[in-house]
Short mmCIF file of C-alpha atoms in Angstrom, two decimals:
data_model
loop_
_atom_site.label_atom_id
_atom_site.label_comp_id
_atom_site.label_asym_id
_atom_site.label_seq_id
_atom_site.Cartn_x
_atom_site.Cartn_y
_atom_site.Cartn_z
CA MET A 1 0.22 -0.14 0.12
CA ASP A 2 1.23 3.00 -1.09
CA LEU A 3 0.95 5.68 1.77
CA SER A 4 1.80 9.17 1.79
CA ARG A 5 2.80 11.02 5.05
CA ARG A 6 -0.47 12.54 5.15
CA SER A 7 -2.43 9.24 4.92
CA PHE A 8 0.41 7.68 7.41
CA LEU A 9 -0.76 10.29 9.97
CA LYS A 10 -4.48 10.49 9.11
CA LEU A 11 -4.56 6.86 9.73
CA ALA A 12 -2.53 7.33 13.22
CA GLY A 13 -5.07 9.88 14.13
CA ALA A 14 -2.30 12.65 14.78
CA THR A 15 -2.79 15.45 11.93
CA ALA A 16 -2.91 19.25 12.41
CA ALA A 17 -6.56 20.70 10.90
CA ALA A 18 -7.27 20.36 7.76
CA ALA A 19 -7.20 23.46 5.97
CA THR A 20 -9.67 24.08 3.52
CA LEU A 21 -11.47 27.63 2.55
CA THR A 22 -14.36 26.73 4.29
CA GLY A 23 -11.78 27.07 7.50
CA VAL A 24 -11.02 30.43 6.70
CA GLY A 25 -14.84 31.41 6.14
CA LEU A 26 -15.37 30.79 2.62
CA ARG A 27 -18.42 28.37 3.10
CA LYS A 28 -19.79 27.26 -0.17
CA ALA A 29 -23.71 27.75 0.19
CA SER A 30 -24.72 25.07 -2.51
CA ALA A 31 -22.68 22.48 0.22
CA SER A 32 -25.64 22.98 2.54
CA PRO A 33 -27.89 20.36 2.26
CA SER A 34 -30.72 22.23 4.38
CA GLU A 35 -30.29 25.23 1.69
CA PRO A 36 -30.09 23.93 -1.65
CA LEU A 37 -29.89 25.88 -4.10
CA ARG A 38 -31.85 25.06 -7.28
CA ILE A 39 -30.40 25.09 -10.39
CA LYS A 40 -32.39 26.34 -13.72
CA PHE A 41 -30.72 25.07 -17.35
CA THR A 42 -30.55 27.41 -20.10
CA LYS A 43 -29.90 27.03 -23.98
CA GLU A 44 -28.89 29.83 -26.01
CA VAL A 45 -29.72 29.70 -29.48
CA HIS A 46 -29.25 32.20 -32.42
CA THR A 47 -31.94 33.71 -34.70
CA THR A 48 -32.87 36.54 -36.99
CA CYS A 49 -35.35 39.08 -36.17
CA THR A 50 -38.14 39.00 -38.63
CA TYR A 51 -39.53 42.32 -38.24
CA CYS A 52 -37.41 44.19 -41.25
CA GLY A 53 -34.96 42.85 -43.82
CA VAL A 54 -31.69 44.60 -41.44
CA GLY A 55 -32.21 40.80 -40.58
CA CYS A 56 -30.09 41.76 -37.00
CA GLY A 57 -29.25 38.70 -34.92
CA ILE A 58 -30.89 37.58 -31.81
CA ILE A 59 -29.68 35.15 -28.96
CA CYS A 60 -32.84 33.75 -27.62
CA ASN A 61 -32.41 32.11 -24.25
CA VAL A 62 -34.69 28.73 -23.95
CA ARG A 63 -35.44 27.30 -21.05
CA ASP A 64 -37.58 23.80 -21.00
CA GLY A 65 -38.78 24.66 -24.09
CA VAL A 66 -40.23 27.65 -23.36
CA ILE A 67 -38.40 30.91 -25.09
CA VAL A 68 -37.22 33.18 -21.30
CA ASN A 69 -35.21 35.99 -22.95
CA ALA A 70 -34.20 37.29 -26.34
CA GLU A 71 -31.47 39.93 -26.82
CA GLY A 72 -29.48 41.28 -29.58
CA ASP A 73 -26.19 39.24 -30.36
CA PRO A 74 -23.34 40.79 -29.82
CA ASP A 75 -21.01 38.83 -32.37
CA HIS A 76 -23.42 39.68 -35.21
CA PRO A 77 -21.81 41.81 -37.34
CA ILE A 78 -25.17 43.81 -38.35
CA ASN A 79 -26.51 44.93 -34.92
CA GLU A 80 -23.24 44.24 -32.58
CA GLY A 81 -26.17 43.30 -29.58
CA THR A 82 -28.15 45.84 -30.49
CA LEU A 83 -31.92 46.07 -30.76
CA CYS A 84 -34.34 48.43 -31.97
CA SER A 85 -37.49 49.23 -29.69
CA LYS A 86 -39.95 46.86 -32.00
CA GLY A 87 -36.81 43.87 -32.41
CA ALA A 88 -36.37 44.39 -28.30
CA SER A 89 -40.39 42.92 -27.62
CA ILE A 90 -39.60 40.29 -30.08
CA PHE A 91 -40.42 37.79 -27.26
CA ASN A 92 -43.17 39.36 -27.16
CA MET A 93 -44.43 37.64 -30.20
CA SER A 94 -44.40 34.00 -28.51
CA TYR A 95 -44.90 35.09 -24.69
CA ILE A 96 -45.86 37.45 -22.46
CA PHE A 97 -44.89 37.61 -18.66
CA ASP A 98 -47.96 37.53 -15.92
CA GLU A 99 -48.11 38.94 -12.89
CA LYS A 100 -45.46 36.61 -11.10
CA GLY A 101 -42.78 36.99 -13.48
CA LYS A 102 -43.45 33.45 -15.31
CA PRO A 103 -43.33 33.04 -19.46
CA ARG A 104 -47.10 32.49 -20.43
CA LEU A 105 -48.48 32.23 -24.20
CA ASN A 106 -49.38 35.55 -25.71
CA PRO A 107 -52.71 35.55 -25.45
CA ASN A 108 -53.13 38.09 -28.24
CA ARG A 109 -51.15 35.73 -30.99
CA LEU A 110 -53.18 35.24 -33.94
CA THR A 111 -53.11 31.46 -34.22
CA LYS A 112 -55.99 31.24 -36.87
CA VAL A 113 -57.18 33.57 -39.89
CA LEU A 114 -59.53 35.98 -39.11
CA TYR A 115 -62.13 37.07 -41.24
CA ARG A 116 -64.63 40.57 -41.63
CA ALA A 117 -67.02 40.20 -44.34
CA PRO A 118 -67.92 43.35 -45.93
CA GLY A 119 -70.59 45.22 -43.86
CA ALA A 120 -69.88 42.91 -40.97
CA SER A 121 -68.68 44.36 -37.68
CA ASP A 122 -66.71 41.69 -36.00
CA TYR A 123 -64.30 39.00 -37.46
CA GLU A 124 -64.71 35.26 -37.62
CA ALA A 125 -62.44 32.37 -37.59
CA VAL A 126 -61.88 30.74 -40.93
CA GLU A 127 -60.00 27.71 -42.60
CA TRP A 128 -56.77 28.96 -43.77
CA ASP A 129 -58.24 26.78 -47.22
CA TRP A 130 -60.69 28.91 -47.72
CA ALA A 131 -59.14 32.21 -47.15
CA LEU A 132 -56.60 31.25 -49.27
CA GLU A 133 -59.07 30.75 -52.10
CA GLU A 134 -60.97 33.25 -51.17
CA ILE A 135 -58.08 35.79 -51.83
CA ALA A 136 -57.10 34.26 -54.68
CA LYS A 137 -60.11 34.55 -56.74
CA ARG A 138 -61.10 38.19 -55.06
CA ILE A 139 -57.63 38.91 -56.45
CA LYS A 140 -58.18 37.29 -59.92
CA ASP A 141 -61.65 38.75 -60.11
CA THR A 142 -60.71 42.30 -59.84
CA ARG A 143 -57.70 42.01 -62.11
CA ASP A 144 -60.03 40.39 -64.73
CA ARG A 145 -62.55 42.98 -64.44
CA THR A 146 -60.18 46.19 -63.99
CA LEU A 147 -57.75 45.27 -66.40
CA VAL A 148 -56.89 47.37 -69.04
CA GLU A 149 -55.49 45.80 -72.38
CA THR A 150 -54.54 48.84 -74.42
CA VAL A 151 -54.60 52.63 -73.78
CA ASP A 152 -54.50 55.35 -76.48
CA VAL A 153 -50.86 57.23 -77.19
CA GLY A 154 -51.30 60.13 -80.05
CA GLY A 155 -53.62 58.34 -81.55
CA GLN A 156 -52.20 54.83 -81.51
CA GLN A 157 -53.15 51.62 -79.61
CA VAL A 158 -50.27 50.68 -76.83
CA THR A 159 -50.34 47.39 -75.09
CA VAL A 160 -50.72 48.07 -71.28
CA ASN A 161 -52.19 44.99 -69.86
CA ARG A 162 -52.38 47.09 -66.36
CA THR A 163 -54.94 47.35 -63.51
CA ASN A 164 -55.41 50.18 -61.49
CA ALA A 165 -57.67 48.62 -59.24
CA ILE A 166 -55.04 46.32 -56.80
CA ASN A 167 -52.05 47.90 -54.64
CA TRP A 168 -49.85 45.23 -53.45
CA LEU A 169 -47.78 46.30 -50.49
CA GLY A 170 -44.61 44.16 -49.73
CA SER A 171 -43.64 43.05 -46.39
CA ALA A 172 -40.66 44.01 -44.41
CA TRP A 173 -41.02 40.93 -42.44
CA CYS A 174 -40.60 38.96 -45.76
CA THR A 175 -37.15 38.48 -47.00
CA GLY A 176 -35.63 40.46 -49.92
CA GLU A 177 -35.78 37.35 -52.31
CA GLU A 178 -39.28 36.90 -51.13
CA ASN A 179 -40.28 40.07 -51.68
CA TYR A 180 -39.05 39.98 -55.34
CA LEU A 181 -41.10 36.72 -55.86
CA PHE A 182 -43.95 38.96 -55.15
CA HIS A 183 -43.13 41.78 -57.12
CA LYS A 184 -42.42 39.39 -60.49
CA MET A 185 -46.06 37.81 -59.11
CA VAL A 186 -48.10 41.13 -58.63
CA ARG A 187 -46.30 42.53 -61.87
CA ALA A 188 -47.19 39.30 -63.87
CA MET A 189 -50.44 40.25 -63.13
CA GLY A 190 -50.17 43.51 -64.30
CA VAL A 191 -50.55 45.37 -60.78
CA ILE A 192 -49.07 48.76 -61.43
CA ASN A 193 -49.20 50.11 -57.95
CA VAL A 194 -46.36 48.22 -55.95
CA ASP A 195 -44.85 49.51 -52.85
CA HIS A 196 -42.73 48.38 -49.64
CA CYS A 197 -43.15 48.74 -46.15
CA ALA A 198 -39.51 49.28 -45.58
CA ARG A 199 -37.91 49.79 -42.24
CA LEU A 200 -34.46 50.10 -43.89
CA MET B 1 -0.09 44.48 -6.49
CA THR B 2 -0.40 48.38 -7.26
CA LYS B 3 -2.16 50.53 -5.01
CA SER B 4 -4.79 51.02 -7.78
CA LEU B 5 -5.62 47.81 -7.83
CA TYR B 6 -5.87 47.09 -4.11
CA GLU B 7 -8.11 50.03 -3.76
CA LYS B 8 -9.98 48.20 -6.71
CA CYS B 9 -9.97 45.19 -5.11
CA GLN B 10 -11.45 46.34 -1.29
CA GLU B 11 -14.45 48.46 -3.14
CA GLU B 12 -15.07 45.20 -5.41
CA ILE B 13 -15.27 43.25 -1.65
CA THR B 14 -17.76 45.99 -0.77
CA ARG B 15 -19.97 45.09 -4.07
CA CYS B 16 -19.49 41.50 -3.65
CA LYS B 17 -20.79 41.63 -0.18
CA LYS B 18 -23.99 43.21 -1.21
CA LEU B 19 -24.54 41.03 -4.66
CA TYR B 20 -23.40 37.62 -2.81
CA LYS B 21 -25.14 35.99 0.02
CA GLY B 22 -22.81 34.76 2.42
CA PHE B 23 -20.05 36.35 1.41
CA SER B 24 -19.69 38.82 4.42
CA ASP B 25 -18.54 35.74 6.23
CA SER B 26 -15.82 35.12 3.98
CA SER B 27 -14.81 38.61 2.77
CA PRO B 28 -12.80 39.73 5.63
CA PHE B 29 -10.13 36.44 4.96
CA ILE B 30 -10.23 37.66 1.04
CA SER B 31 -9.72 41.33 2.69
CA SER B 32 -6.70 40.39 4.42
CA ALA B 33 -5.17 38.12 1.71
CA CYS B 34 -5.54 41.99 -0.53
CA SER B 35 -3.74 43.52 2.22
CA ALA B 36 -1.20 41.08 2.93
CA VAL B 37 -0.63 41.11 -0.67
CA TYR B 38 0.04 44.57 -1.20
CA GLU B 39 1.85 44.82 1.69
CA TYR B 40 3.96 42.00 0.58
CA PHE B 41 4.90 43.93 -2.61
CA LYS B 42 5.22 47.65 -1.37
CA GLU B 43 8.23 45.73 0.71
CA HIS B 44 9.32 43.41 -2.38
CA PRO B 45 8.75 45.91 -5.73
CA VAL B 46 8.76 43.76 -8.72
CA ALA B 47 9.62 45.33 -12.20
CA PRO B 48 7.87 44.32 -15.11
CA LEU B 49 9.26 42.92 -17.92
CA PRO B 50 9.91 44.50 -21.05
CA ALA B 51 7.49 45.26 -23.72
CA TYR B 52 7.11 42.87 -26.46
CA ASP B 53 7.87 44.48 -29.63
CA LYS B 54 4.27 45.73 -30.85
CA GLU B 55 4.12 45.32 -34.18
CA GLU B 56 5.83 41.14 -33.40
CA ALA B 57 3.29 41.08 -30.93
CA ALA B 58 0.29 42.01 -33.52
CA ASP B 59 1.71 39.78 -36.22
CA MET B 60 1.71 36.50 -33.83
CA ILE B 61 -2.12 37.53 -32.40
CA ARG B 62 -3.07 37.92 -36.43
CA ALA B 63 -2.08 34.65 -36.98
CA GLY B 64 -3.90 32.74 -34.33
CA ASN B 65 -0.72 32.01 -32.16
CA SER B 66 -0.79 33.70 -28.24
CA LEU B 67 2.44 34.84 -27.11
CA SER B 68 2.63 32.24 -24.50
CA LEU B 69 4.31 34.60 -21.70
CA ASN B 70 5.45 32.49 -19.49
CA PRO B 71 8.09 34.22 -17.23
CA ASN B 72 10.08 31.95 -14.33
CA LEU B 73 8.92 33.19 -10.92
CA LYS B 74 12.16 33.76 -8.15
CA THR B 75 11.75 31.11 -5.60
CA ARG B 76 12.29 33.26 -2.84
CA ALA B 77 10.13 35.70 -4.02
CA ALA B 78 7.06 33.25 -4.54
CA VAL B 79 7.86 31.23 -1.13
CA GLY B 80 7.96 34.51 0.84
CA LEU B 81 4.82 35.39 -0.52
CA LEU B 82 2.80 32.20 -0.04
CA LYS B 83 4.36 32.24 3.68
CA LYS B 84 2.40 35.24 3.72
CA LEU B 85 -0.50 34.38 2.54
CA GLY B 86 -0.44 31.74 5.09
CA GLU B 87 0.46 34.30 7.71
CA VAL B 88 -3.02 35.59 7.03
CA ILE B 89 -4.80 31.75 7.17
CA ALA B 90 -2.99 31.28 10.58
CA LYS B 91 -4.29 34.72 11.79
CA THR B 92 -7.93 34.32 10.33
CA ASN B 93 -8.39 30.56 12.35
CA PRO B 94 -5.91 29.90 14.85
CA LYS B 95 -6.44 26.45 14.53
CA LEU B 96 -4.86 26.15 11.67
CA LYS B 97 -1.84 27.14 12.75
CA ALA B 98 -0.34 23.81 13.08
CA THR B 99 -1.18 23.35 9.17
CA VAL B 100 0.14 26.79 8.57
CA ASN B 101 3.94 25.81 10.41
CA GLU B 102 3.73 22.89 8.34
CA LEU B 103 3.42 24.45 5.47
CA ASP B 104 6.33 26.88 6.05
CA GLU B 105 8.57 24.05 6.72
CA HIS B 106 8.20 22.13 3.12
CA LEU B 107 8.47 25.80 1.70
CA ASP B 108 11.55 26.06 3.46
CA GLN B 109 12.42 22.93 1.96
CA PHE B 110 11.66 23.85 -1.62
CA LEU B 111 13.34 27.01 -1.34
CA LEU B 112 16.53 25.31 -0.14
CA ASP B 113 16.27 22.37 -3.06
CA SER B 114 15.14 24.87 -6.26
CA PRO B 115 17.18 27.03 -8.28
CA GLU B 116 17.03 31.08 -7.69
CA GLU B 117 14.04 31.02 -10.48
CA VAL B 118 11.07 28.22 -11.20
CA ALA B 119 8.88 28.15 -13.25
CA LYS B 120 4.71 27.82 -13.00
CA GLU B 121 4.34 24.41 -13.66
CA GLU B 122 7.04 23.58 -10.88
CA LEU B 123 5.05 25.87 -8.55
CA PHE B 124 1.91 23.55 -9.53
CA ASN B 125 3.97 20.22 -8.92
CA LEU B 126 4.87 22.03 -5.16
CA ARG B 127 1.02 22.73 -5.01
CA ASP B 128 0.04 19.18 -5.32
CA PHE B 129 3.04 17.91 -3.19
CA LEU B 130 1.76 19.79 -0.60
CA ILE B 131 -2.07 18.33 -0.92
CA LYS B 132 -0.55 14.96 -0.73
CA GLU B 133 1.20 15.61 2.38
CA THR B 134 0.25 18.13 4.74
CA GLU B 135 -3.62 18.78 5.59
CA LEU B 136 -4.64 21.41 2.82
CA GLU B 137 -6.77 20.58 0.91
CA GLU B 138 -7.39 21.25 -2.58
CA ASP B 139 -9.38 24.61 -2.37
CA LEU B 140 -7.13 26.71 -0.06
CA ALA B 141 -4.30 25.28 -1.84
CA THR B 142 -5.82 26.55 -5.38
CA PHE B 143 -6.32 30.03 -3.61
CA LEU B 144 -2.79 30.60 -2.27
CA PHE B 145 -1.10 29.13 -5.48
CA SER B 146 -3.74 31.37 -7.91
CA ILE B 147 -3.39 34.51 -5.74
CA MET B 148 0.38 34.01 -5.69
CA LEU B 149 0.80 33.08 -9.42
CA THR B 150 -1.82 36.67 -10.45
CA SER B 151 0.03 38.50 -8.48
CA PHE B 152 3.59 37.97 -10.30
CA TYR B 153 2.28 37.94 -13.28
CA ARG B 154 -0.24 40.46 -13.61
CA GLN B 155 3.00 42.73 -12.38
CA TYR B 156 5.52 40.67 -14.72
CA LEU B 157 3.32 41.44 -18.50
CA GLN B 158 2.21 44.46 -17.28
CA ALA B 159 4.28 46.28 -20.07
CA THR B 160 3.33 43.59 -22.81
CA SER B 161 -0.23 43.89 -21.59
CA GLY B 162 -0.48 47.59 -22.30
CA VAL B 163 0.45 47.05 -26.61
CA LEU B 164 -1.63 43.78 -26.79
CA ARG B 165 -3.43 43.93 -29.52
CA THR B 166 -6.61 41.40 -28.06
CA ASP B 167 -9.39 43.20 -30.29
CA LEU B 168 -7.36 40.49 -33.27
CA TRP B 169 -7.61 37.71 -30.75
CA GLU B 170 -10.81 35.22 -31.25
CA ARG B 171 -9.72 32.03 -29.63
CA GLY B 172 -10.35 30.67 -26.12
CA ASP B 173 -7.20 30.70 -24.46
CA CYS B 174 -5.01 33.99 -23.40
CA PRO B 175 -3.55 35.55 -25.98
CA LEU B 176 -0.63 36.98 -23.71
CA CYS B 177 0.26 33.80 -21.64
CA GLY B 178 -1.90 31.28 -23.25
CA THR B 179 -3.50 29.93 -20.39
CA LYS B 180 -7.09 29.01 -20.43
CA PRO B 181 -9.56 31.38 -18.64
CA HIS B 182 -11.87 30.26 -15.70
CA TYR B 183 -14.11 33.32 -15.91
CA GLY B 184 -15.35 35.97 -17.65
CA GLN B 185 -18.48 38.62 -18.10
CA LEU B 186 -21.09 39.48 -19.89
CA ARG B 187 -20.07 43.25 -20.76
CA SER B 188 -22.79 46.17 -18.77
CA GLU B 189 -22.69 48.20 -22.78
CA ASP B 190 -23.30 45.19 -25.04
CA GLY B 191 -23.68 41.62 -23.69
CA ALA B 192 -20.75 40.57 -25.30
CA LYS B 193 -18.99 37.75 -23.63
CA GLN B 194 -15.46 39.04 -22.35
CA LEU B 195 -13.32 36.07 -20.85
CA GLU B 196 -10.53 36.92 -18.42
CA CYS B 197 -7.10 34.82 -17.72
CA TRP B 198 -7.13 34.21 -14.36
CA LEU B 199 -3.47 34.16 -14.50
CA CYS B 200 -2.52 37.60 -16.08
CA GLY B 201 -5.37 39.32 -16.00
CA THR B 202 -5.64 39.69 -19.76
CA GLN B 203 -9.32 40.36 -21.21
CA TRP B 204 -10.48 39.79 -24.57
CA LEU B 205 -13.94 38.76 -26.52
CA HIS B 206 -14.89 35.79 -27.29
CA THR B 207 -18.00 34.25 -29.15
CA ARG B 208 -21.05 34.05 -27.18
CA ILE B 209 -22.23 30.61 -28.18
CA LYS B 210 -18.99 28.79 -28.36
CA CYS B 211 -16.84 26.40 -26.02
CA PRO B 212 -13.39 28.71 -25.18
CA TYR B 213 -12.19 25.04 -24.48
CA CYS B 214 -12.83 22.71 -27.54
CA ASN B 215 -14.24 25.44 -29.79
CA ASN B 216 -17.71 23.57 -29.89
CA THR B 217 -20.57 25.68 -31.54
CA ASP B 218 -23.32 23.13 -31.60
CA MET B 219 -26.14 25.10 -29.60
CA GLU B 220 -27.51 21.61 -28.92
CA LYS B 221 -24.33 21.04 -26.80
CA LEU B 222 -23.79 23.74 -25.05
CA GLY B 223 -25.62 25.89 -22.57
CA PHE B 224 -25.41 27.58 -19.16
CA PHE B 225 -27.03 27.16 -15.81
CA THR B 226 -28.03 29.67 -12.94
CA VAL B 227 -29.29 29.33 -9.45
CA GLU B 228 -33.29 30.52 -8.94
CA ASP B 229 -33.78 33.86 -8.03
CA ASP B 230 -30.45 34.64 -9.03
CA GLU B 231 -29.43 35.68 -12.51
CA LYS B 232 -26.13 37.29 -12.22
CA VAL B 233 -23.74 34.28 -12.19
CA ARG B 234 -24.26 31.71 -15.34
CA VAL B 235 -22.13 28.70 -15.20
CA ASN B 236 -21.34 28.23 -18.97
CA TYR B 237 -20.91 24.47 -19.69
CA CYS B 238 -20.26 22.19 -22.70
CA GLN B 239 -21.32 18.86 -22.96
CA LYS B 240 -18.85 17.89 -25.79
CA CYS B 241 -15.89 18.66 -23.61
CA CYS B 242 -17.75 18.33 -19.89
CA GLN B 243 -15.98 21.19 -18.68
CA TYR B 244 -17.45 24.35 -17.15
CA TYR B 245 -16.27 28.67 -16.58
CA LYS B 246 -18.09 31.22 -14.91
CA ILE B 247 -19.71 34.54 -16.89
CA PHE B 248 -20.54 37.24 -14.67
CA ASP B 249 -23.33 39.23 -15.81
CA ALA B 250 -21.97 42.95 -15.54
CA ARG B 251 -25.67 44.49 -16.76
CA LYS B 252 -26.61 42.85 -13.53
CA PHE B 253 -24.03 44.75 -11.45
CA HIS B 254 -25.16 48.11 -12.53
CA ALA B 255 -21.30 48.87 -12.16
CA ASP B 256 -19.68 51.48 -14.29
CA GLY B 257 -16.79 49.28 -16.00
CA GLY B 258 -13.54 48.60 -14.04
CA VAL B 259 -15.24 45.24 -12.03
CA VAL B 260 -12.36 42.90 -10.52
CA LEU B 261 -14.00 39.78 -11.73
CA ALA B 262 -11.15 37.44 -9.50
CA ILE B 263 -12.98 38.96 -6.74
CA HIS B 264 -16.29 38.06 -8.12
CA ASN B 265 -15.03 34.51 -8.78
CA LEU B 266 -14.16 34.15 -5.15
CA ALA B 267 -17.72 34.94 -3.83
CA SER B 268 -19.08 32.59 -6.27
CA LEU B 269 -17.32 29.55 -5.37
CA ASP B 270 -20.77 28.16 -4.80
CA TYR B 271 -21.31 27.76 -8.71
CA ASP B 272 -17.84 25.51 -9.25
CA LEU B 273 -19.42 23.19 -6.62
CA LEU B 274 -22.20 22.74 -8.22
CA ALA B 275 -20.82 22.46 -11.71
CA ARG B 276 -18.85 19.80 -10.45
CA ARG B 277 -21.93 17.95 -8.62
CA GLU B 278 -23.35 18.24 -12.55
CA GLY B 279 -19.90 16.48 -13.50
CA PHE B 280 -18.45 19.27 -15.11
CA THR B 281 -14.56 19.89 -14.84
CA PRO B 282 -13.06 23.55 -14.69
CA GLY B 283 -11.78 24.14 -18.27
CA SER B 284 -9.18 26.18 -16.36
CA GLY B 285 -7.77 23.25 -14.58
CA LEU B 286 -8.36 25.25 -11.15
CA GLU B 287 -9.95 23.14 -8.96
CA TRP B 288 -11.75 24.90 -6.40
CA VAL B 289 -13.75 22.18 -4.64
CA ASN B 290 -12.83 19.23 -2.77
CA LYS B 291 -13.60 15.72 -3.26
CA ASP B 292 -15.14 15.42 -0.43
CA GLU B 293 -17.73 17.87 -1.26
CA ILE B 294 -18.66 16.48 -4.49
CA VAL B 295 -18.76 13.07 -3.03
CA GLU B 296 -21.07 14.36 -0.50
CA ALA B 297 -24.28 15.27 -2.81
CA GLN B 298 -23.52 11.71 -4.63
CA ASP B 299 -24.55 9.84 -1.06
#
């Protein structure tokens, strides 16, 4: 048996007092079984802000599958840790804190398609399939009804294939690529009033 | 230790007493240890080593190579400071007088057996020897040797530290001396993760979601834990290399820069114990927890 001097003295019961940090007052509170410290595990997850085309980096703190905090990513080359007021509140897109400070699903978050019929005062929940069908049908009806194929320019008929009855507003929530595709789609339909709610 | 650092340490101790539950009990010892270090260097001043060439240093950092400055220490000075800290231990707890005397004997012997200057590694061997042969436990040994080493390193490397381009450094180890960090902070102004070398005090930025030890960036394998109702200390861990380090969230301190993280580290040793009990080892190699403390929880 390989005995160090310390082990030998310990066996002989002839040692000086053990010199620990506790011995000089540095008590580790977590060592106490009477007052155990409860641990909360959190994951940090990268994401990109969806509010506008700037594409700021965000770090979300996720605990037990729930986002508990969202903050600007300091390592992101675009925003370097900062966020605008909308981006800073992006946490609330999914969750709100209740009066006890616990995150709860935001009750104002839309999870269904809401439709208000012409003349109606209230919204009603409708199915996605119905809504998409209806939007496509109405766009096509409006476009077909109002399409101007040619206009007179100096006594000559010039083909224009356009409608003034539809205005298309692109979204800053979409990516540049998505907005490009929207633009192509509506131009193909003859829409000439195209705008974008850019927040750049 | 310079006067300004000494004063900053004392201010930080006062701040930490308010921030960390239970630190009031241990602060007199830490405060006395700081005073002892300050007094020691007032009597035995240390000259900083000449600064590294600025351009050469920048080229090395740019190429991703740490300067790895690890000067030898004067054996007599290292032993002298350890003995001075031993006096603080004996004064704080007179029951430990016999143990401190035993340590002094071993230190005298080390001085006789060693050359005039010794490398850092030889001092770590001495630490391990004292743990094996005396009643000095791992946590107090880490305290003694880390305080002693950092006191010399901060002064030796002061000149080069002033010309170091830490903004070019992306690795997890220290750009100045190559040591692996034990703690860092989330900067109050932007939440960036700033690691600090426990040995020479160099601070540098490191990617938030990245392990400084194994460079893992897999978000699934990285995370941190806090304790309930206290978000100021995070224990960042990596499940790939199973190592941890502590991050102090300076945004929660309401301090205007100049935080002495070494004091926060001493005030938050609870977290080292929790991390060890969760099965993580310190990536820095600094063991702040005694074996019996880890075992207790497993029983």
